[in-house]
Short mmCIF file of C-alpha atoms in Angstrom, two decimals:
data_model
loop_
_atom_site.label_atom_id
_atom_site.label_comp_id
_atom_site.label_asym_id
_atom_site.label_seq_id
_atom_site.Cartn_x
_atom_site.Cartn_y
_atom_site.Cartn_z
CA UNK A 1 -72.95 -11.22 49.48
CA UNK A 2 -73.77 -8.09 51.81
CA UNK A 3 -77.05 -8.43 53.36
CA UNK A 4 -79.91 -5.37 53.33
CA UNK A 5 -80.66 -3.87 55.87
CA UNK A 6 -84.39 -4.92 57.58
CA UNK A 7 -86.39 -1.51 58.84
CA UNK A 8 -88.48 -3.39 61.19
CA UNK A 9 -90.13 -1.21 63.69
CA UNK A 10 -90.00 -3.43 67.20
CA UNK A 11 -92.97 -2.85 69.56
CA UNK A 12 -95.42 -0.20 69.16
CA UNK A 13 -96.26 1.41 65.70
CA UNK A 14 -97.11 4.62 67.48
CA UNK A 15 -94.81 6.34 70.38
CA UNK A 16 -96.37 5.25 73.82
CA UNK A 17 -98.42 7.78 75.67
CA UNK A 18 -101.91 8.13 77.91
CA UNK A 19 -105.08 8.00 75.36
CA UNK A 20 -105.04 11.25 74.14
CA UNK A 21 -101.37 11.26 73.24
CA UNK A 22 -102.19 7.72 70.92
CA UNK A 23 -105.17 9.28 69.58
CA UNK A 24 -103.01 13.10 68.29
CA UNK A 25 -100.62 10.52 67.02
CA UNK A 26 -102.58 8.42 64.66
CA UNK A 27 -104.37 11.83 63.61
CA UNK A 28 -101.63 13.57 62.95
CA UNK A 29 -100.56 10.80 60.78
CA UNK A 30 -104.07 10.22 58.82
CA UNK A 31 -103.83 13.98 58.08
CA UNK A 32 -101.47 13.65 55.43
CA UNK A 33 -102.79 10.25 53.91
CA UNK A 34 -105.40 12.20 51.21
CA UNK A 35 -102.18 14.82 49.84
CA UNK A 36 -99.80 11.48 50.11
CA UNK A 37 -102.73 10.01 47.79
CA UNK A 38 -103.57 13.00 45.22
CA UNK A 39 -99.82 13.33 44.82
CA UNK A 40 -99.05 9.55 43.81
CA UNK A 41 -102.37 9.58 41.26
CA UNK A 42 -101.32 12.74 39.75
CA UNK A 43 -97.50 11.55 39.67
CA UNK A 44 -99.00 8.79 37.58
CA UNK A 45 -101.16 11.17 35.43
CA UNK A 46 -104.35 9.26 36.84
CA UNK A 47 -107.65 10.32 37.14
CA UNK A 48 -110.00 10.23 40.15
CA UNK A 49 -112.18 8.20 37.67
CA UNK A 50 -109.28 5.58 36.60
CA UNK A 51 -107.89 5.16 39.97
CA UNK A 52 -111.57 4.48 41.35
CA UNK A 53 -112.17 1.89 38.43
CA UNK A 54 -109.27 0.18 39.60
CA UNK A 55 -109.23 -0.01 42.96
CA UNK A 56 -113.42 -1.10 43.20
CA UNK A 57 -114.53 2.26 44.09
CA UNK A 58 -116.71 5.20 42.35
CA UNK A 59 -114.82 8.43 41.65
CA UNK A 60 -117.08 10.41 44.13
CA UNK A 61 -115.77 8.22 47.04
CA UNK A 62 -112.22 8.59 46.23
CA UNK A 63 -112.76 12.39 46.00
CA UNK A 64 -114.19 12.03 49.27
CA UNK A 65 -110.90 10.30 50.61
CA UNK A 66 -108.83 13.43 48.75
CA UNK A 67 -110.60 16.26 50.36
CA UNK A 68 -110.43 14.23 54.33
CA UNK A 69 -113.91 13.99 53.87
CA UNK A 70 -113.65 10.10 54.30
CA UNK A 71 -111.42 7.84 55.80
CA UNK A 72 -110.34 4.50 53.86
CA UNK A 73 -110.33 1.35 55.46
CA UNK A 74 -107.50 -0.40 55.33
CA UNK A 75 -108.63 -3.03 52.56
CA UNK A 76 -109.40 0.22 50.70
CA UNK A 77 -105.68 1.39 51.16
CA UNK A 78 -104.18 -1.42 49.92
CA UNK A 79 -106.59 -1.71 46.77
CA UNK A 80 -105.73 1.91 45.83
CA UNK A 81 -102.30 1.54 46.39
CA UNK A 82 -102.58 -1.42 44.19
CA UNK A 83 -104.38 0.51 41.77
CA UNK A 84 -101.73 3.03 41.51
CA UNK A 85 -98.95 0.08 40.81
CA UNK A 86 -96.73 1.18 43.97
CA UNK A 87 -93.91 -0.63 44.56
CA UNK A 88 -94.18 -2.58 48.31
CA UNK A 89 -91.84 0.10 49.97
CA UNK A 90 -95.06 2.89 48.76
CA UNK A 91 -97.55 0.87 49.79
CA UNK A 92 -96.17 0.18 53.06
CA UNK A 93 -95.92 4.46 53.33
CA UNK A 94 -99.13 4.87 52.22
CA UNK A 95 -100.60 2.11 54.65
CA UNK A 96 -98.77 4.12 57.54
CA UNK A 97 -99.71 7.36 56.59
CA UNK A 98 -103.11 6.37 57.08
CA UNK A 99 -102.60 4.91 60.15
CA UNK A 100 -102.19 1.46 59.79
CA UNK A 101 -99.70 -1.02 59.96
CA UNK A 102 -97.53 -1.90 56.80
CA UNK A 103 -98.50 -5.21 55.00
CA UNK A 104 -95.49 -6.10 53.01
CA UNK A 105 -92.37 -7.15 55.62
CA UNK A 106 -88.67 -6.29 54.69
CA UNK A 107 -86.63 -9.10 55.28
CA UNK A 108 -82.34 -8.92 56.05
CA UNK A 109 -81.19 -10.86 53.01
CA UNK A 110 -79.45 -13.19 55.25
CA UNK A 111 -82.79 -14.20 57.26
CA UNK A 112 -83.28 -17.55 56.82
CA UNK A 113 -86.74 -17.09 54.83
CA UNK A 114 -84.95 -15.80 52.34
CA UNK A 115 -82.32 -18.82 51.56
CA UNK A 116 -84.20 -19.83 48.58
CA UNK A 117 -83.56 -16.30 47.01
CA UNK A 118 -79.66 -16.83 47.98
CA UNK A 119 -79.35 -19.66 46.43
CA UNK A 120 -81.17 -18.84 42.82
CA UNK A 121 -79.11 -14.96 43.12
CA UNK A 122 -76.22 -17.58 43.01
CA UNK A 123 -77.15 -19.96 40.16
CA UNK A 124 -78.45 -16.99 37.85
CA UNK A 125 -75.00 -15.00 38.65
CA UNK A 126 -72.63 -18.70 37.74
CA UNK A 127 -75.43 -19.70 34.92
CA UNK A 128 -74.27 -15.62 33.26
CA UNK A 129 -70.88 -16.95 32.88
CA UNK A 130 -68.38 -15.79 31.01
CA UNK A 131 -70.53 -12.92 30.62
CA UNK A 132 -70.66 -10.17 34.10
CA UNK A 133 -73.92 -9.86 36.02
CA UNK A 134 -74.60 -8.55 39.41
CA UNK A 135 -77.12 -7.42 42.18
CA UNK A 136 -77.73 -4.20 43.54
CA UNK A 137 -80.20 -3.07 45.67
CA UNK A 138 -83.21 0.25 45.73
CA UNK A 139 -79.53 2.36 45.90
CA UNK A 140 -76.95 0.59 43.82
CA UNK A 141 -75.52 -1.15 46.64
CA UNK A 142 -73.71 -4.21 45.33
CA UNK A 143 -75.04 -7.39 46.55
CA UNK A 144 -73.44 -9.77 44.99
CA UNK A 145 -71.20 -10.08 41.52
CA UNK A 146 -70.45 -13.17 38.99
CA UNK A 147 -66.07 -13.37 38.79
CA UNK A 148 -66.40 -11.78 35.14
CA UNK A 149 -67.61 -8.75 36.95
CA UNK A 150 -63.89 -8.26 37.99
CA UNK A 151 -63.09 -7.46 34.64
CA UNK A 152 -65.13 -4.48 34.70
CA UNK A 153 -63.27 -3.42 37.99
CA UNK A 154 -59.91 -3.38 37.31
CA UNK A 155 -57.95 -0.99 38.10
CA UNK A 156 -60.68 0.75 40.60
CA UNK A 157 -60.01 2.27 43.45
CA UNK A 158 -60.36 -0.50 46.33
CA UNK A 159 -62.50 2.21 48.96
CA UNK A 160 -64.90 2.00 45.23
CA UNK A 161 -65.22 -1.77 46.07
CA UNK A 162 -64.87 -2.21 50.08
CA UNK A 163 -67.92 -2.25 52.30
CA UNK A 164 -71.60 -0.78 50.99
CA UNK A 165 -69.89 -0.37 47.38
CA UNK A 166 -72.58 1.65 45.54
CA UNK A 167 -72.14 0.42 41.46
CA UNK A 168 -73.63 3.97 40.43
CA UNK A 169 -71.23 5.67 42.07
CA UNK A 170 -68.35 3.08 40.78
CA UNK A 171 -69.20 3.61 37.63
CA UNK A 172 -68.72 7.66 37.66
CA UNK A 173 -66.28 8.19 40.21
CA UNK A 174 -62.77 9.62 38.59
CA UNK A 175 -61.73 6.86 40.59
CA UNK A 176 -63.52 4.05 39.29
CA UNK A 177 -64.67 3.08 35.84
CA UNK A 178 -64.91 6.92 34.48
CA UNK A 179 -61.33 7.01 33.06
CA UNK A 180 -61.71 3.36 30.91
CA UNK A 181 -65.40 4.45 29.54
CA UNK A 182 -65.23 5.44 25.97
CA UNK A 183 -68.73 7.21 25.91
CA UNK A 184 -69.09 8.19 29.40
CA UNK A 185 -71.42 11.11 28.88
CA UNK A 186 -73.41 8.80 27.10
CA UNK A 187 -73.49 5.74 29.29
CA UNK A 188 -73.90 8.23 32.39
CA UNK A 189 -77.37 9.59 31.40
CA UNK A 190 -78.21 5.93 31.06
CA UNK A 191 -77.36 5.78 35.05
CA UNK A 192 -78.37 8.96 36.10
CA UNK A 193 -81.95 8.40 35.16
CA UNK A 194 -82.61 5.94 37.40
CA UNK A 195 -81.26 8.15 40.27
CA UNK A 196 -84.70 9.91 40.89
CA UNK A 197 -85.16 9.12 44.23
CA UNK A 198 -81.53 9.75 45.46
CA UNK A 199 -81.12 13.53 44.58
CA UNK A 200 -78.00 13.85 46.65
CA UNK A 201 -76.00 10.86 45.12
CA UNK A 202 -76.75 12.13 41.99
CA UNK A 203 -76.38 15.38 42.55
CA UNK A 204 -72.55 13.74 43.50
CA UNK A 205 -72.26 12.09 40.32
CA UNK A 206 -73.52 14.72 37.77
CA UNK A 207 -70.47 16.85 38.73
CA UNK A 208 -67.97 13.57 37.79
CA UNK A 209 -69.87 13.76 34.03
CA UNK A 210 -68.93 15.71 30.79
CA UNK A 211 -71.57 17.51 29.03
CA UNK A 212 -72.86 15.27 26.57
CA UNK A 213 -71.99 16.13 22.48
CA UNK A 214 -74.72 16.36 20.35
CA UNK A 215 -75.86 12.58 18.81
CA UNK A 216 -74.80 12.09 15.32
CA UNK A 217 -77.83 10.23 14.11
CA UNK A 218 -79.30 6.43 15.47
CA UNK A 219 -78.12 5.76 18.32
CA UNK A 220 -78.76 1.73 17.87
CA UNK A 221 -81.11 -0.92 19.25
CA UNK A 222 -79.27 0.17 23.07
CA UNK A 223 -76.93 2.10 24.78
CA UNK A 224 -73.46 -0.06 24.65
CA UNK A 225 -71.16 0.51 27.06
CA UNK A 226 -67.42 0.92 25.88
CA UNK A 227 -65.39 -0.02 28.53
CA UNK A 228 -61.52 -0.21 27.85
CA UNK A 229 -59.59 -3.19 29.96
CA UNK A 230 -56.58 -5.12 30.04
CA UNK A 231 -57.72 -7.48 27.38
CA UNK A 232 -58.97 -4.95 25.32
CA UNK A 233 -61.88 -3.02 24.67
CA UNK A 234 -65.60 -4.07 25.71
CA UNK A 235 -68.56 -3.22 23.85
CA UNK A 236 -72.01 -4.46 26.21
CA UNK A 237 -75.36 -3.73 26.77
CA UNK A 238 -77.53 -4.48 29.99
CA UNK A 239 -80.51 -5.97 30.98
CA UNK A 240 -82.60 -5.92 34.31
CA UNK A 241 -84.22 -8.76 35.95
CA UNK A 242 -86.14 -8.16 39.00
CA UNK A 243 -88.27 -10.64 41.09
CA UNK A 244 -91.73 -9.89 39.91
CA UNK A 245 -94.33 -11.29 41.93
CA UNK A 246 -92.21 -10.54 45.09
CA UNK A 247 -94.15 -9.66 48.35
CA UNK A 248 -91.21 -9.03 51.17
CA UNK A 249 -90.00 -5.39 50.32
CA UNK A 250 -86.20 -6.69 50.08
CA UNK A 251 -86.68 -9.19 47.58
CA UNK A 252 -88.73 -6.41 45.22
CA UNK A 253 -86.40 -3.82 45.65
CA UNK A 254 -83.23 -6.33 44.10
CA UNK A 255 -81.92 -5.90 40.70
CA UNK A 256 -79.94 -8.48 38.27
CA UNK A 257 -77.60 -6.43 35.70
CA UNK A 258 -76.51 -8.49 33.17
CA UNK A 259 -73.86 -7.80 30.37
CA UNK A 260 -74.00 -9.09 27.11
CA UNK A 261 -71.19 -8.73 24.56
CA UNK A 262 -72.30 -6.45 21.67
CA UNK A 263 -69.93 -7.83 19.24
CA UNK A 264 -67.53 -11.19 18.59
CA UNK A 265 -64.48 -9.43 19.64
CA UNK A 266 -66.43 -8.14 23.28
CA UNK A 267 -67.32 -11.88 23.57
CA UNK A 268 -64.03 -13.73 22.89
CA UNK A 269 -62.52 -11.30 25.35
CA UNK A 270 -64.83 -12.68 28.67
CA UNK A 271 -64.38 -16.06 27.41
CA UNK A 272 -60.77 -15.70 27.53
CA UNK A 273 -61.18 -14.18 30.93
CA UNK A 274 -63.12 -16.59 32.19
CA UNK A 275 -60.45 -19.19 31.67
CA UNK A 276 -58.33 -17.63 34.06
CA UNK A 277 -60.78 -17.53 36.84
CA UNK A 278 -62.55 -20.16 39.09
CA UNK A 279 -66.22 -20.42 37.85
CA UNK A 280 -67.20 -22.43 40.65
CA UNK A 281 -65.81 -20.41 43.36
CA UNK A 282 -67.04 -17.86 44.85
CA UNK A 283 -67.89 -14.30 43.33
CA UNK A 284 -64.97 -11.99 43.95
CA UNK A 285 -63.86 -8.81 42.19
CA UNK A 286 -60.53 -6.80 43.16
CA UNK A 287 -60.35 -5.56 46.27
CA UNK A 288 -63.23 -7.52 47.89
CA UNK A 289 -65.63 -10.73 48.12
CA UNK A 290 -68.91 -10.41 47.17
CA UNK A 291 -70.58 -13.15 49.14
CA UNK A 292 -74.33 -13.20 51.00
CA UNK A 293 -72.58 -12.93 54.82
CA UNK A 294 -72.23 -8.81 54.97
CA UNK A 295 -73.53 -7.86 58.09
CA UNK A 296 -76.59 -5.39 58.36
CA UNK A 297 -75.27 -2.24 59.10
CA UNK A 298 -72.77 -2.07 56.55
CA UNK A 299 -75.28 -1.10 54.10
CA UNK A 300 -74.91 2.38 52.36
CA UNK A 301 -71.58 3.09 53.36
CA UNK A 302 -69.00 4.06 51.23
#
């Protein structure tokens, strides 16, 4: 399983320097904490007045905060970031654009502390079988992978699957899943909407997508995905866990995908699979492993 990437900053927060130097620093970065404020609230469609209601504060001080006319403490920081429901990676921003230090720590996957994670990632992905399931990361960057994923990857392209395989970009490439997905407009605005806040991978992937045909009526309970394979054709829908109460930014930013058959026919078809595989070995899909011992660095390449 490839580890994440940790963005520790070792040593000083700030660049060294004589006082003065220290003290431009941490006002240059406090300058843009009130417009890195306003523009989360009003991302959110929150009012001065809700925000201040939720973080323990009146509406006049928070204006006050806004306009530079005050500067938070750092207990207030973290309550309004709270208030506005950031994820940790935001509030750590936030925390450092005000000029202090971030609270939540990002963590390699492989660092010991998180061994407990390892080991429930890997009972969740073997307890899914026959049915796929995987884990990506904050930018589709496969983690790990159950062996029924491998059904849903053959026939890709092996670059699609060696080191810092993004699934998003699996999924679209010509070279990956595109050509066996039966409703790939459809399925790919299911994908490209959570792709906000990587503009230039899915800038990449909207040019790999047909124009999607008008819907002929109810589209169902959920988007399916029809995925043609060597066994036959798969009919799934997905569901995302995530790791709720998480407080290390790695462990928030990770992301189960399960599939689940549709229909009988979708579910006979892993079963069958799955008696040609291993179930207790580890997670492999063509082309590569997917195990917990990638080495930081490898992250995001593709």
């Amino acid at each position: 399983m490839p580890a994440m990437l940790a963005i520790r900053a070792g040593g000083r927060q700030f660049p060294a320097g004589n006082g003065r130097d220290a003290a431009d620093a941490a006002k240059r970065v406090t300058v843009d904490f009130p417009r890195a404020l306003r523009d989360r609230r009003t991302r959110r469609r929150l009012s001065q007045l809700e925000l201040a209601l939720r973080a323990g504060t009146t509406q006049r001080h928070l204006s006050f905060i806004e306009s530079g006319r005050s500067v938070p403490g750092r207990n207030m920081v973290v309550r309004l970031a709270e208030g506005l429901e950031l994820p940790l990676r935001e509030r750590n921003e936030l925390l450092v654009a005000a000029g202090y230090a971030p609270a939540y720590p990002e963590s390699p996957l492989d660092d010991p502390v998180l061994a407990p994670v390892r080991t429930a990632i890997g009972h969740i992905l073997r307890g899914h079988l026959p049915y796929p399931a995987l884990v990506v990361d904050r930018d589709g960057g496969l983690i790990a992978a159950n062996e029924a994923f491998g059904l849903i990857t053959e026939g890709a392209d092996p670059v699609l699957l060696g080191a810092g395989a993004n699934v998003y970009r699996l999924a679209l490439h010509p070279r990956g899943l595109a050509p066996r997905i039966g409703n790939l407009a459809e399925w790919a605005r299911h994908i490209l909407t959570r792709l906000g806040h990587l503009p230039e991978l899915r800038d990449e992937l909207t040019r790999y997508v047909p124009a999607p045909e008008p819907s002929a009526g109810q589209l169902g309970f959920a988007v399916p995905l029809h995925l043609r394979t060597s066994l036959g054709e798969l009919r799934l829908m997905t569901t995302v866990t995530t790791f709720a109460t998480a407080v290390d930014v790695t462990l928030s930013e990770l992301k189960l995908e399960a599939f689940l058959p549709v229909d009988t026919t979708t579910a006979g078809i892993l079963r069958r699979f799955a008696g040609g595989t291993d179930a207790t070995g580890p997670a492999t899909a063509p082309g590569r492993a997917h195990g917990l011992g990638r080495p930081a660095g490898d992250r995001g390449r593709s």
